[in-house]
Coordinates of C-alpha atoms and ligand atoms in Angstrom, one line a residue:
M860 CA 0.4 -0.1 -0.2
P861 CA 1.9 3.6 -1.1
R862 CA 1.9 5.7 2.0
I863 CA 1.9 8.5 -0.9
K864 CA -1.9 9.8 -2.2
I865 CA -3.2 12.3 -5.1
L866 CA -5.4 14.4 -2.6
P867 CA -9.1 14.7 -3.5
E868 CA -10.4 17.5 -5.1
I869 CA -12.2 18.9 -2.4
L870 CA -9.0 18.6 -0.1
S871 CA -6.7 20.8 -2.6
N872 CA -9.8 22.8 -3.9
K873 CA -9.2 23.8 0.1
I874 CA -5.5 24.1 0.0
A875 CA -5.9 25.9 -3.0
A876 CA -8.6 28.7 -1.1
G877 CA -5.7 29.3 1.4
E878 CA -3.3 31.1 -0.8
V879 CA -6.1 32.8 -2.9
V880 CA -8.3 33.2 -0.2
E881 CA -7.2 34.8 3.3
R882 CA -9.9 36.6 3.5
P883 CA -13.5 38.6 2.3
A884 CA -11.6 40.7 0.1
S885 CA -9.8 38.0 -1.3
V886 CA -13.0 36.6 -2.7
V887 CA -13.8 40.9 -3.8
K888 CA -11.1 40.7 -5.7
E889 CA -10.8 37.7 -7.2
V890 CA -14.7 37.8 -8.4
L891 CA -14.4 41.5 -9.5
E892 CA -11.5 40.3 -11.5
N893 CA -13.2 38.0 -13.3
S894 CA -15.7 40.6 -14.2
L895 CA -13.1 42.2 -15.7
D896 CA -12.0 39.9 -17.7
A897 CA -15.8 39.3 -19.5
G898 CA -15.9 42.1 -20.4
A899 CA -19.0 44.1 -17.7
T900 CA -18.9 47.5 -17.6
H901 CA -21.6 47.5 -14.8
I902 CA -21.1 46.3 -11.6
L903 CA -22.6 45.4 -8.3
I904 CA -21.1 44.7 -5.2
E905 CA -22.9 43.9 -2.5
I906 CA -21.7 42.8 1.1
G907 CA -23.0 41.6 4.2
G908 CA -22.0 40.9 7.6
G909 CA -18.3 42.8 6.5
G910 CA -18.8 39.9 4.0
R911 CA -18.8 37.4 6.6
T912 CA -22.3 36.0 5.7
L913 CA -23.3 37.2 2.4
I914 CA -20.3 38.7 -1.2
R915 CA -22.2 39.4 -4.6
V916 CA -21.2 40.8 -7.4
S917 CA -23.4 41.2 -10.7
D918 CA -22.2 42.0 -13.8
N919 CA -23.3 42.5 -17.3
G920 CA -20.1 40.5 -18.7
R921 CA -20.1 38.0 -21.6
G922 CA -21.5 34.9 -19.1
M923 CA -21.1 31.8 -19.7
D924 CA -23.1 29.0 -21.3
S925 CA -23.8 25.6 -18.9
D926 CA -21.1 23.6 -20.4
D927 CA -18.7 27.0 -19.7
A928 CA -20.6 27.0 -16.3
M929 CA -19.6 23.7 -15.0
L930 CA -16.1 24.0 -16.2
A931 CA -15.4 27.4 -14.3
I932 CA -16.0 25.6 -11.0
E933 CA -13.3 22.7 -12.1
R934 CA -9.3 22.8 -10.8
Y935 CA -7.4 24.6 -13.2
A936 CA -10.4 25.3 -15.4
T937 CA -9.8 28.6 -17.4
S938 CA -10.5 30.4 -20.8
K939 CA -7.9 32.5 -20.6
I940 CA -5.4 30.3 -21.5
Q941 CA -3.9 27.3 -23.2
V942 CA -0.8 26.8 -24.0
D943 CA 3.1 27.2 -22.4
S944 CA 3.4 30.3 -24.1
D945 CA -0.3 32.0 -23.6
L946 CA 1.8 31.6 -19.3
F947 CA 4.2 34.4 -20.6
A948 CA 2.4 36.8 -21.9
I949 CA -0.8 37.1 -19.9
G950 CA -3.8 40.0 -20.5
T951 CA -6.3 39.1 -18.6
L952 CA -6.7 39.4 -15.2
G953 CA -7.1 35.9 -14.2
F954 CA -5.1 32.7 -15.8
R955 CA -5.1 30.1 -13.0
G956 CA -8.6 28.8 -13.5
E957 CA -8.8 28.4 -9.2
A958 CA -10.5 31.0 -7.9
L959 CA -14.3 29.6 -9.0
P960 CA -13.3 26.1 -7.4
S961 CA -11.7 27.6 -5.0
I962 CA -14.1 30.0 -3.2
A963 CA -17.0 27.1 -3.6
S964 CA -14.5 24.6 -1.1
V965 CA -15.1 27.3 1.1
S966 CA -18.1 28.5 1.5
R967 CA -21.8 27.8 0.7
F968 CA -21.4 29.5 -3.3
T969 CA -24.1 30.1 -6.2
L970 CA -23.0 31.0 -9.2
I971 CA -26.0 32.5 -12.1
S972 CA -24.5 33.1 -15.3
R973 CA -26.0 34.0 -19.5
P974 CA -24.5 34.8 -22.1
R975 CA -26.5 38.1 -24.1
D976 CA -27.3 35.4 -26.9
Q977 CA -29.6 32.5 -24.5
D978 CA -33.0 32.9 -23.3
E979 CA -32.0 31.7 -19.7
G980 CA -29.2 31.3 -17.7
I981 CA -27.7 28.9 -15.5
E982 CA -28.0 28.5 -11.4
I983 CA -25.1 26.0 -9.7
K984 CA -24.9 25.5 -6.3
I985 CA -22.0 24.4 -4.0
A986 CA -21.7 24.2 -0.4
G987 CA -18.6 23.4 0.4
G988 CA -17.8 21.9 -2.5
K989 CA -20.4 19.5 -3.7
L990 CA -22.2 19.9 -6.0
V991 CA -25.6 20.7 -4.1
N992 CA -28.2 21.5 -7.3
V993 CA -28.2 22.9 -11.1
S994 CA -31.0 24.2 -13.1
T995 CA -31.6 27.1 -15.4
V996 CA -33.0 30.3 -13.7
G997 CA -34.7 33.4 -15.7
A998 CA -31.2 35.9 -15.5
P999 CA -30.4 38.9 -17.1
P1000 CA -27.6 38.6 -19.8
G1001 CA -24.1 38.8 -17.3
T1002 CA -23.5 36.5 -14.2
M1003 CA -23.7 36.6 -10.8
V1004 CA -21.8 35.1 -7.8
E1005 CA -22.8 34.9 -4.5
V1006 CA -21.0 33.8 -1.9
R1007 CA -22.0 33.0 1.6
Q1008 CA -20.7 32.3 5.1
L1009 CA -17.5 32.2 4.2
F1010 CA -15.0 30.2 5.8
Y1011 CA -18.0 28.1 7.4
N1012 CA -16.0 24.2 7.6
T1013 CA -13.3 25.9 7.7
P1014 CA -13.5 27.1 11.6
A1015 CA -9.5 28.0 12.1
R1016 CA -9.3 30.2 8.8
R1017 CA -12.9 31.8 10.3
K1018 CA -11.3 32.3 13.0
F1019 CA -8.8 35.1 12.0
L1020 CA -11.3 37.1 10.6
K1021 CA -11.2 40.6 12.4
T1022 CA -14.2 42.7 12.6
I1023 CA -16.9 43.5 10.5
N1024 CA -15.8 47.3 9.9
T1025 CA -11.6 45.7 9.7
E1026 CA -13.4 43.1 7.0
L1027 CA -15.0 46.0 5.1
G1028 CA -12.5 48.3 4.9
H1029 CA -10.1 45.8 3.0
I1030 CA -13.3 45.1 1.0
S1031 CA -12.9 49.1 0.0
D1032 CA -9.8 49.4 -0.5
T1033 CA -10.2 46.1 -2.9
V1034 CA -13.1 47.9 -4.6
V1035 CA -11.1 51.5 -4.5
Q1036 CA -8.1 49.7 -6.1
M1037 CA -10.2 47.9 -8.9
A1038 CA -12.2 51.3 -9.9
M1039 CA -9.0 53.6 -10.2
G1040 CA -7.8 50.8 -12.9
W1041 CA -11.3 50.8 -14.9
P1042 CA -12.4 54.5 -14.9
Q1043 CA -15.1 52.8 -17.9
V1044 CA -16.2 50.7 -15.6
H1045 CA -19.4 51.5 -13.2
F1046 CA -19.0 50.5 -10.2
E1047 CA -21.3 50.8 -6.6
L1048 CA -20.8 48.8 -3.6
K1049 CA -23.2 48.2 -1.0
H1050 CA -23.3 47.2 2.5
N1051 CA -26.3 45.0 4.4
S1052 CA -27.6 47.2 1.9
K1053 CA -26.3 50.8 1.8
T1054 CA -24.4 52.1 -0.5
I1055 CA -21.0 53.2 0.1
K1056 CA -19.0 53.3 -2.9
L1057 CA -20.2 54.9 -6.0
W1058 CA -18.9 55.4 -9.1
P1059 CA -20.0 55.7 -13.0
T1060 CA -19.0 55.4 -15.7
T1061 CA -16.3 57.9 -17.5
S1062 CA -14.3 57.9 -19.9
D1063 CA -11.3 60.5 -18.8
P1064 CA -9.1 58.6 -16.0
A1065 CA -8.2 62.4 -14.0
Q1066 CA -12.2 62.0 -13.2
R1067 CA -12.3 58.1 -11.4
V1068 CA -8.5 59.6 -9.9
A1069 CA -10.1 61.9 -8.6
E1070 CA -13.0 60.8 -7.4
V1071 CA -11.2 58.6 -5.5
L1072 CA -8.9 60.2 -4.2
G1073 CA -11.1 63.1 -2.7
R1074 CA -11.9 67.2 -3.1
N1075 CA -9.1 67.5 -1.0
V1076 CA -6.1 66.4 -3.4
L1077 CA -7.6 67.5 -6.9
P1078 CA -6.8 71.3 -6.7
H1079 CA -2.8 69.2 -6.4
L1080 CA -3.0 66.9 -8.9
F1081 CA -0.6 67.0 -11.9
Q1082 CA -0.6 64.6 -15.3
I1083 CA 2.6 62.9 -16.4
Q1084 CA 2.5 60.8 -19.7
T1085 CA 5.6 59.2 -21.6
D1086 CA 5.0 57.6 -24.5
Q1087 CA 8.4 54.4 -25.4
E1088 CA 8.9 52.5 -28.2
A1089 CA 8.1 49.4 -25.5
L1090 CA 6.9 51.6 -22.4
A1091 CA 3.9 53.8 -22.1
I1092 CA 3.5 55.5 -18.5
S1093 CA 0.8 57.9 -17.7
G1094 CA -0.6 59.3 -14.3
W1095 CA -1.7 61.8 -12.2
L1096 CA 0.1 62.7 -8.7
A1097 CA -0.1 64.8 -6.1
S1098 CA 2.3 67.8 -5.0
S1099 CA 3.8 67.3 -2.0
K1100 CA 2.0 69.5 -0.3
V1101 CA -0.6 66.5 -0.2
S1102 CA 1.2 63.7 1.4
R1103 CA 0.6 60.7 3.1
S1104 CA 2.2 58.8 6.0
F1105 CA 2.1 55.1 4.4
S1106 CA 2.4 54.8 1.1
K1107 CA -0.5 52.9 0.6
G1108 CA -1.5 56.6 -1.2
L1109 CA 0.2 56.2 -4.0
Y1110 CA -1.9 53.8 -6.4
L1111 CA 0.0 51.2 -8.8
Y1112 CA -1.2 49.7 -12.1
V1113 CA 0.9 47.4 -14.1
N1114 CA -0.9 46.8 -17.7
G1115 CA -4.6 47.1 -15.4
R1116 CA -3.4 45.5 -12.5
F1117 CA -3.4 47.2 -9.1
V1118 CA 0.0 45.9 -8.3
R1119 CA 3.4 46.7 -5.0
D1120 CA 5.9 46.6 -6.4
R1121 CA 8.9 47.8 -4.1
M1122 CA 11.2 49.1 -7.7
V1123 CA 8.2 51.2 -8.9
Q1124 CA 8.0 52.7 -5.5
H1125 CA 11.7 53.4 -4.7
A1126 CA 11.3 55.7 -8.1
V1127 CA 8.3 57.8 -7.2
M1128 CA 10.2 58.3 -3.9
E1129 CA 13.2 58.8 -5.2
A1130 CA 11.6 61.7 -7.6
Y1131 CA 10.1 63.4 -4.2
R1132 CA 13.4 63.9 -3.1
G1133 CA 13.7 66.4 -0.5
R1134 CA 10.4 67.9 -1.3
L1135 CA 8.6 65.2 1.1
M1136 CA 9.5 65.2 5.0
K1137 CA 11.1 62.2 6.2
G1138 CA 7.9 59.6 7.1
R1139 CA 5.8 60.8 4.1
F1140 CA 5.0 59.2 1.4
P1141 CA 3.2 60.6 -2.3
V1142 CA -0.5 60.7 -3.0
G1143 CA -1.9 59.5 -6.9
A1144 CA -2.1 57.5 -9.2
L1145 CA 0.6 55.7 -11.9
F1146 CA -0.6 53.0 -14.9
I1147 CA 2.1 51.4 -16.4
K1148 CA 2.1 49.8 -20.0
V1149 CA 4.2 47.3 -21.5
P1150 CA 4.0 44.8 -23.9
A1151 CA 2.4 41.4 -22.0
D1152 CA 5.1 39.2 -22.6
Q1153 CA 7.8 41.8 -20.8
V1154 CA 6.0 41.3 -17.8
D1155 CA 5.6 37.9 -15.6
V1156 CA 2.2 38.0 -13.6
N1157 CA 2.5 34.4 -12.8
V1158 CA 4.9 35.5 -9.6
H1159 CA 2.7 34.8 -6.2
P1160 CA -0.7 33.2 -5.8
T1161 CA -2.9 36.6 -5.7
K1162 CA -1.2 38.0 -8.6
H1163 CA -0.6 41.7 -6.9
E1164 CA 3.3 41.1 -7.3
V1165 CA 5.2 41.8 -10.9
R1166 CA 8.7 40.8 -12.3
F1167 CA 10.0 43.1 -15.5
A1168 CA 11.6 41.8 -17.8
D1169 CA 13.7 45.6 -17.9
S1170 CA 13.1 46.7 -14.3
R1171 CA 16.3 49.1 -15.1
Q1172 CA 14.4 50.9 -18.1
I1173 CA 11.2 51.1 -15.9
H1174 CA 12.7 51.8 -13.2
D1175 CA 14.8 55.2 -15.0
T1176 CA 11.8 56.7 -16.9
L1177 CA 9.9 56.4 -14.0
L1178 CA 12.3 58.7 -11.9
Q1179 CA 12.7 61.1 -15.1
V1180 CA 9.1 61.8 -15.7
V1181 CA 8.0 62.4 -12.4
R1182 CA 11.3 64.0 -11.5
E1183 CA 10.6 66.7 -14.1
A1184 CA 6.9 67.2 -14.1
L1185 CA 7.4 68.1 -10.0
I1186 CA 10.0 70.5 -11.5
G1187 CA 7.4 72.3 -13.8
N1188 CA 4.5 71.7 -11.0
E1189 CA 6.3 73.1 -7.8
R1190 CA 10.0 74.2 -6.5
P1191 CA 11.5 72.4 -3.0
A1192 CA 11.5 74.1 -0.2
W1193 CA 14.9 74.8 -0.1
Q1194 CA 14.4 76.9 -3.3
H1195 CA 12.3 79.2 -2.1
K1196 CA 14.8 80.6 -0.1
A1197 CA 18.2 79.5 -2.2
D1198 CA 16.4 80.6 -5.0
Q1199 CA 15.1 84.4 -5.4
S1200 CA 15.3 85.1 -9.1
G1201 CA 13.1 81.9 -9.7
K1202 CA 15.4 79.8 -12.1
I1203 CA 14.9 76.1 -10.8
A1204 CA 18.8 74.6 -10.3
S1205 CA 19.3 71.6 -11.2
G1206 CA 22.1 68.3 -10.2
S1207 CA 24.0 70.0 -8.0
T1208 CA 21.5 70.9 -4.7
P1209 CA 22.8 73.6 -2.5
D1210 CA 21.9 71.0 0.4
R1211 CA 23.6 68.9 0.1
V1212 CA 24.4 67.5 3.3
Q1213 CA 21.0 66.9 4.1
E1214 CA 21.0 64.2 1.4
T1215 CA 20.8 60.5 2.3
P1216 CA 20.4 58.1 -0.3
L1217 CA 17.0 56.4 -0.1
V1218 CA 16.9 53.1 0.6
F1219 CA 14.4 49.7 1.4
N1220 CA 13.9 48.8 4.4
R1221 CA 12.8 45.0 4.0
N1222 CA 10.8 44.3 6.7
S1223 CA 8.9 47.2 7.2
Q1224 CA 8.5 47.6 3.4
R1225 CA 9.1 52.2 4.1
I1226 CA 11.4 53.5 1.7
Q1227 CA 13.3 55.3 4.9
A1228 CA 16.8 57.6 4.8
V1229 CA 19.7 56.3 6.2
P1230 CA 23.4 57.2 5.8
S1231 CA 24.9 55.6 3.3
A1232 CA 28.4 54.9 3.1
A1233 CA 29.1 54.6 -0.2
K1234 CA 27.9 58.5 -1.2
I1235 CA 30.1 60.1 1.6
T1236 CA 32.7 59.1 0.5
A1237 CA 32.5 59.6 -3.0
P1238 CA 35.2 61.9 -4.2
E1239 CA 33.4 64.4 -6.1
N1240 CA 31.1 64.6 -2.8
K1241 CA 33.0 67.5 -0.6
Y1242 CA 31.0 66.8 2.2
Q1243 CA 33.1 63.4 1.8
G1244 CA 34.3 61.3 5.5
Q1245 CA 31.8 63.7 6.8
T1246 CA 30.0 60.8 9.1
Q1247 CA 31.0 58.0 11.2
E1248 CA 29.0 55.6 12.7
P1249 CA 28.4 57.1 16.6
P1250 CA 28.0 54.9 19.3
G1251 CA 24.1 56.1 19.6
L1252 CA 22.9 55.6 16.3
N1253 CA 22.3 51.5 17.5
F1254 CA 20.7 52.6 20.5
T1255 CA 17.7 50.5 21.6
R1256 CA 15.5 52.0 24.0
E1257 CA 16.9 49.5 27.0
D1258 CA 20.4 50.3 25.7
A1259 CA 19.4 54.1 26.4
K1260 CA 17.9 53.2 30.0
Q1261 CA 21.4 50.8 30.4
S1262 CA 23.6 53.5 29.4
S1263 CA 26.0 55.2 31.5
L1264 CA 25.8 58.5 28.8
W1265 CA 21.7 59.3 29.9
K1266 CA 22.5 59.2 33.3
E1267 CA 24.4 62.7 33.0
P1268 CA 22.1 65.3 31.4
F1269 CA 24.6 64.7 28.2
F1270 CA 22.6 67.2 25.2
S1271 CA 21.8 70.2 27.7
S1272 CA 26.2 69.7 28.4
L1273 CA 27.1 70.3 25.5
A1274 CA 28.6 73.4 24.3
L1275 CA 26.5 75.1 21.7
I1276 CA 28.5 76.5 17.9
G1277 CA 25.3 77.3 16.3
Q1278 CA 22.4 75.7 13.5
L1279 CA 23.3 74.5 10.2
K1280 CA 20.7 75.2 7.8
N1281 CA 18.0 75.5 10.3
A1282 CA 17.4 72.4 10.5
Y1283 CA 20.7 71.0 12.3
L1284 CA 22.3 72.1 15.7
V1285 CA 25.4 72.1 16.2
C1286 CA 27.5 71.1 19.0
E1287 CA 30.5 70.1 20.0
D1288 CA 32.3 68.2 22.7
K1289 CA 35.7 67.3 24.2
E1290 CA 35.6 64.0 21.7
G1291 CA 34.5 66.4 18.7
L1292 CA 31.5 67.3 16.4
I1293 CA 28.0 66.7 17.3
L1294 CA 25.0 67.4 15.0
I1295 CA 21.8 67.2 16.7
D1296 CA 18.3 67.1 14.4
Q1297 CA 16.1 69.4 15.2
H1298 CA 12.9 68.0 14.0
A1299 CA 13.8 64.9 15.1
V1300 CA 14.3 65.0 18.5
H1301 CA 11.1 68.0 18.6
E1302 CA 9.4 64.6 17.0
R1303 CA 11.4 62.4 20.3
I1304 CA 9.9 64.8 22.7
R1305 CA 6.2 65.7 21.8
F1306 CA 6.1 61.6 21.4
E1307 CA 6.8 60.8 24.4
T1308 CA 4.9 64.3 26.4
L1309 CA 1.8 62.6 24.5
R1310 CA 2.8 59.1 26.3
K1311 CA 3.5 60.4 29.6
K1312 CA -0.2 62.2 29.4
G1313 CA -2.4 59.2 27.6
R1314 CA -0.8 56.8 29.9
Q1315 CA -2.1 59.1 33.4
Q1316 CA -4.8 59.6 31.6
Q1317 CA -4.7 63.4 31.9
P1318 CA -5.1 65.0 28.0
A1319 CA -4.5 68.1 28.5
S1320 CA -6.2 69.6 26.0
Q1321 CA -7.6 72.3 23.9
M1322 CA -11.0 73.7 22.5
L1323 CA -11.0 74.7 19.4
L1324 CA -12.4 78.3 18.9
M1325 CA -14.2 76.8 15.7
P1326 CA -15.4 73.1 15.7
E1327 CA -13.7 71.6 12.3
T1328 CA -15.6 69.0 10.4
V1329 CA -13.6 66.2 8.6
E1330 CA -14.6 63.5 5.8
L1331 CA -13.4 60.9 5.3
G1332 CA -12.7 57.7 3.2
Y1333 CA -15.0 54.2 4.2
A1334 CA -12.5 52.2 5.7
E1335 CA -10.8 54.8 7.5
A1336 CA -14.2 56.4 9.3
A1337 CA -14.9 53.4 10.4
V1338 CA -11.7 52.6 12.4
L1339 CA -12.1 56.1 13.3
E1340 CA -15.6 55.8 14.5
A1341 CA -14.4 52.4 16.3
A1342 CA -11.4 54.2 18.3
L1343 CA -13.4 57.5 19.6
S1344 CA -12.6 56.9 23.0
D1345 CA -9.0 55.5 23.5
L1346 CA -8.8 59.0 20.8
N1347 CA -11.2 61.0 23.7
Q1348 CA -8.4 59.2 26.1
M1349 CA -5.6 61.3 24.3
G1350 CA -6.7 64.5 24.0
I1351 CA -8.6 64.3 21.1
E1352 CA -12.1 65.4 21.4
I1353 CA -13.7 64.0 18.6
E1354 CA -17.0 63.2 17.3
P1355 CA -19.5 61.1 14.7
F1356 CA -21.1 63.7 12.3
G1357 CA -23.2 61.8 10.1
G1358 CA -21.7 59.3 7.4
N1359 CA -18.4 59.8 6.8
T1360 CA -17.9 62.9 8.5
F1361 CA -16.3 63.6 12.2
V1362 CA -16.4 66.8 14.0
V1363 CA -13.0 67.7 15.9
K1364 CA -13.9 70.0 18.8
A1365 CA -10.6 69.7 20.9
I1366 CA -6.5 68.2 20.4
P1367 CA -4.1 67.9 22.4
V1368 CA -2.3 71.5 23.5
I1369 CA 1.0 70.9 22.6
L1370 CA -0.7 70.1 19.2
S1371 CA -2.4 73.6 19.5
R1372 CA -0.7 74.4 15.8
A1373 CA -1.3 70.8 13.6
N1374 CA -3.3 71.2 10.7
I1375 CA -6.4 69.6 12.0
H1376 CA -7.9 68.1 8.7
E1377 CA -4.1 66.9 8.1
L1378 CA -3.7 65.0 11.4
I1379 CA -7.3 63.3 11.5
K1380 CA -6.4 62.0 8.5
D1381 CA -2.8 61.4 9.4
V1382 CA -4.1 59.1 12.5
A1383 CA -7.0 57.4 10.3
D1384 CA -5.2 56.6 8.0
K1385 CA -2.7 55.2 10.9
L1386 CA -5.0 53.2 12.8
V1387 CA -6.2 51.6 9.1
A1388 CA -3.1 50.7 8.6
V1389 CA -1.7 48.7 12.0
G1390 CA -5.6 46.8 11.9
S1391 CA -6.3 49.4 15.1
I1392 CA -9.4 47.0 16.4
D1393 CA -7.0 44.1 17.0
D1394 CA -5.1 46.2 19.6
I1395 CA -5.8 49.1 20.7
S1396 CA -2.3 50.2 22.6
H1397 CA -0.2 49.1 19.2
A1398 CA -2.7 51.1 17.2
M1399 CA -2.3 54.7 19.4
D1400 CA 1.6 54.3 19.7
A1401 CA 1.4 54.3 16.4
C1402 CA -1.1 57.4 16.8
R1403 CA 1.1 59.2 18.5
I1404 CA 3.8 58.8 16.5
V1405 CA 1.6 60.1 13.9
M1406 CA 0.5 62.7 16.1
A1407 CA 4.3 64.1 17.7
C1408 CA 5.4 63.8 13.7
H1409 CA 2.2 67.1 12.7
R1410 CA 3.5 70.1 15.7
S1411 CA 6.8 69.7 15.6
I1412 CA 9.7 72.1 14.5
R1413 CA 9.7 71.6 10.8
A1414 CA 13.4 71.6 9.4
H1415 CA 14.6 75.3 8.5
Q1416 CA 13.4 77.1 11.5
A1417 CA 16.0 79.5 13.3
L1418 CA 15.9 78.5 17.1
N1419 CA 17.4 80.9 19.2
R1420 CA 20.4 79.8 22.2
Q1421 CA 17.3 79.7 24.8
E1422 CA 14.8 77.6 22.7
I1423 CA 17.0 75.1 21.3
M1424 CA 19.0 74.8 25.6
A1425 CA 15.1 74.2 26.1
L1426 CA 15.2 71.7 23.8
L1427 CA 18.1 69.7 24.7
N1428 CA 17.1 69.6 28.4
Q1429 CA 13.6 67.9 27.5
L1430 CA 15.9 65.5 25.6
D1431 CA 17.6 64.9 28.1
H1432 CA 14.8 63.7 29.9
C1433 CA 13.3 61.5 27.8
E1434 CA 13.3 58.1 27.6
D1435 CA 15.4 56.3 24.1
P1436 CA 16.7 59.9 23.3
A1437 CA 18.8 58.5 20.3
H1438 CA 16.1 58.0 18.1
C1439 CA 13.3 59.8 16.9
P1440 CA 9.8 58.0 17.4
H1441 CA 10.6 56.3 13.6
G1442 CA 13.3 55.4 15.0
R1443 CA 15.6 57.6 13.1
P1444 CA 19.0 59.3 15.1
T1445 CA 18.4 62.3 16.5
W1446 CA 21.9 63.1 16.8
I1447 CA 25.2 61.9 15.2
R1448 CA 29.1 62.3 16.3
I1449 CA 31.8 63.6 13.9
D1450 CA 34.9 63.3 15.9
L1451 CA 38.3 64.4 15.9
A1452 CA 39.8 62.0 14.7
T1453 CA 37.8 62.1 11.4
V1454 CA 37.9 65.6 11.5
E1455 CA 42.1 65.6 11.6
K1456 CA 42.2 62.9 9.2
R1457 CA 40.1 64.9 6.5
F1458 CA 42.6 68.0 7.1
G1459 CA 45.3 65.2 6.3
R1460 CA 46.7 65.8 9.9
T1461 CA 45.9 62.3 11.1
G1462 CA 49.4 61.3 12.9
N1463 CA 50.8 64.8 13.0
L1464 CA 49.9 65.8 15.9
Ligands
ADP155 P1 -9.3 32.4 -13.9 O1 -9.9 33.6 -13.8 O2 -7.7 31.6 -13.9 O3 -9.4 31.4 -15.8 P2 -11.1 31.6 -12.4 O4 -11.5 30.3 -11.8 O5 -11.2 32.9 -11.7 O6 -10.1 31.6 -13.2 O7 -12.8 31.1 -13.3 C1 -13.0 30.6 -14.5 C2 -13.4 30.8 -15.6 O8 -14.9 31.3 -15.4 C3 -12.9 31.6 -16.3 O9 -11.8 31.8 -16.8 C4 -14.0 32.6 -17.1 O10 -13.8 31.8 -18.5 C5 -15.2 32.3 -16.2 N1 -15.9 33.2 -15.5 C6 -15.9 33.2 -14.1 N2 -15.8 34.7 -13.5 C7 -16.9 35.5 -14.7 C8 -18.1 36.4 -14.6 N3 -18.2 37.4 -14.5 N4 -18.0 36.5 -15.8 C9 -17.9 35.0 -17.4 N5 -17.1 34.2 -16.9 C10 -16.7 34.0 -16.4
MG156 MG1 -10.6 34.6 -12.0

């Protein structure tokens, strides 16, 4: 008796479902892809109970006759590819032939479909992968897929589902991602019979982009466009005046498919370099078109990642196009001061000393600026050899507490030399030169103040003269609503104001000069990003970081000696004075030996 067996089909479908169907939003994504592949121009998405009880997608696409419909629910049944070579030139969103059988294996599933040229439709009912009933029914042309009680037969999966609002937030994100890429298609999303998103057909992609990104972003959008032989890039990006605290605000499409791609993200961040504050990300939508054989979409079961044949070319083209468009549309902040005459300097920038290359941090998937040895020691760079890794760079909070350095007041004991570019404090101690990033310092102080207030539950908040209303996206509104009482304890007094709108009545005193609209939006974004409902204390810490960032002394602010000393004094009282809340260093040391080496004095003194 052999020990190895071929798995029964129901079981192998369930295993495939494990990869493809992670949560209700994954079902919505797969089914929407099918509707779009079928040429639908009108799609209705009806959700019940955050997708746990009901997901129903109806389209006016080409439909299936009864033979095709029966095949569609078989594993590896697809109309989209036939031979090997098709796999390397995919022009449709789907091609794996496993979505429908996977979904049907973990739910109570109904498929109704009718091609335009037939009078009747077919209805197929499946429960937990077992065919329950097949019949002919009256139906409009097109297809309806209904998924009830997702994961009813896989309790382990069901346990991992989050609250209704969280799941609905994911579904809403999915619909937004699809809608942005397919402006010619009408999308409507309903939850518990209430319409929550509605995008009528438009022939103008800019209109859909604007509708999705919101009224506030619209005036700041500019278009980018380039057409090369095997590469077309178009899109709308927002000027750096509008930015987000995380990278999700940049929507990326490759041949109509919404994807996440580090290379593209990196190119865009490079283009915005020097225009956005650290930790801020651009907003917009980018559409990349390449010949189907120049991109591999069969990289991941959820098809969210792609691999380009020539990613260098795409990176460099994108960087150039976005950078030029930005130069044409706005001038970086430093130029307003440095270049009053109005001409745009290019190439070497006067504030090169601040320039640090952007690299990816694999774990956090965030792009961060970090000092790079290669950049700093490049021969043409006159600031060569300026930074040596100071001990402070690698301190963790634990180190910081234990270190003898922090037992004595350190920062306030430094001799102040001055301020560099109104952004860095230049100090010295007996070992050499010390540069302190004043923005990072202020963020650290503000973060710890907010956290202390939170812990003692004594928020020092200040009523606004005029309460301010803030309108949010559905997902953001849902998480914010769930976190209202926690926010209240942090000193943000905010109440629902109907729909996705909230009214802010008070904010913490230390944020008194913050832009309230941006502040609340960023907090809500953060809550969505960290999945607030599940670990509220973690989520609140994340919000504090966002808040700390908001009313901090920005770079480029002149400070007098008294203000600087007050700042350094407060820094000395912080738990982790060596880092801003995002984890970047607040200070670096350039020791005397380095200075001497740069002057060629090593060993001579
Ligand atoms: P894939 O999309 O990878 O081909 P699916 O399991 O998602 O695999 O769907 C199987 C097949 O069923 C598709 O290839 C398509 O021919 C057909 N199909 C699925 N949904 C629809 C729809 N909404 N309209 C028309 N045909 C559909
Ligand atoms: Mg499919």
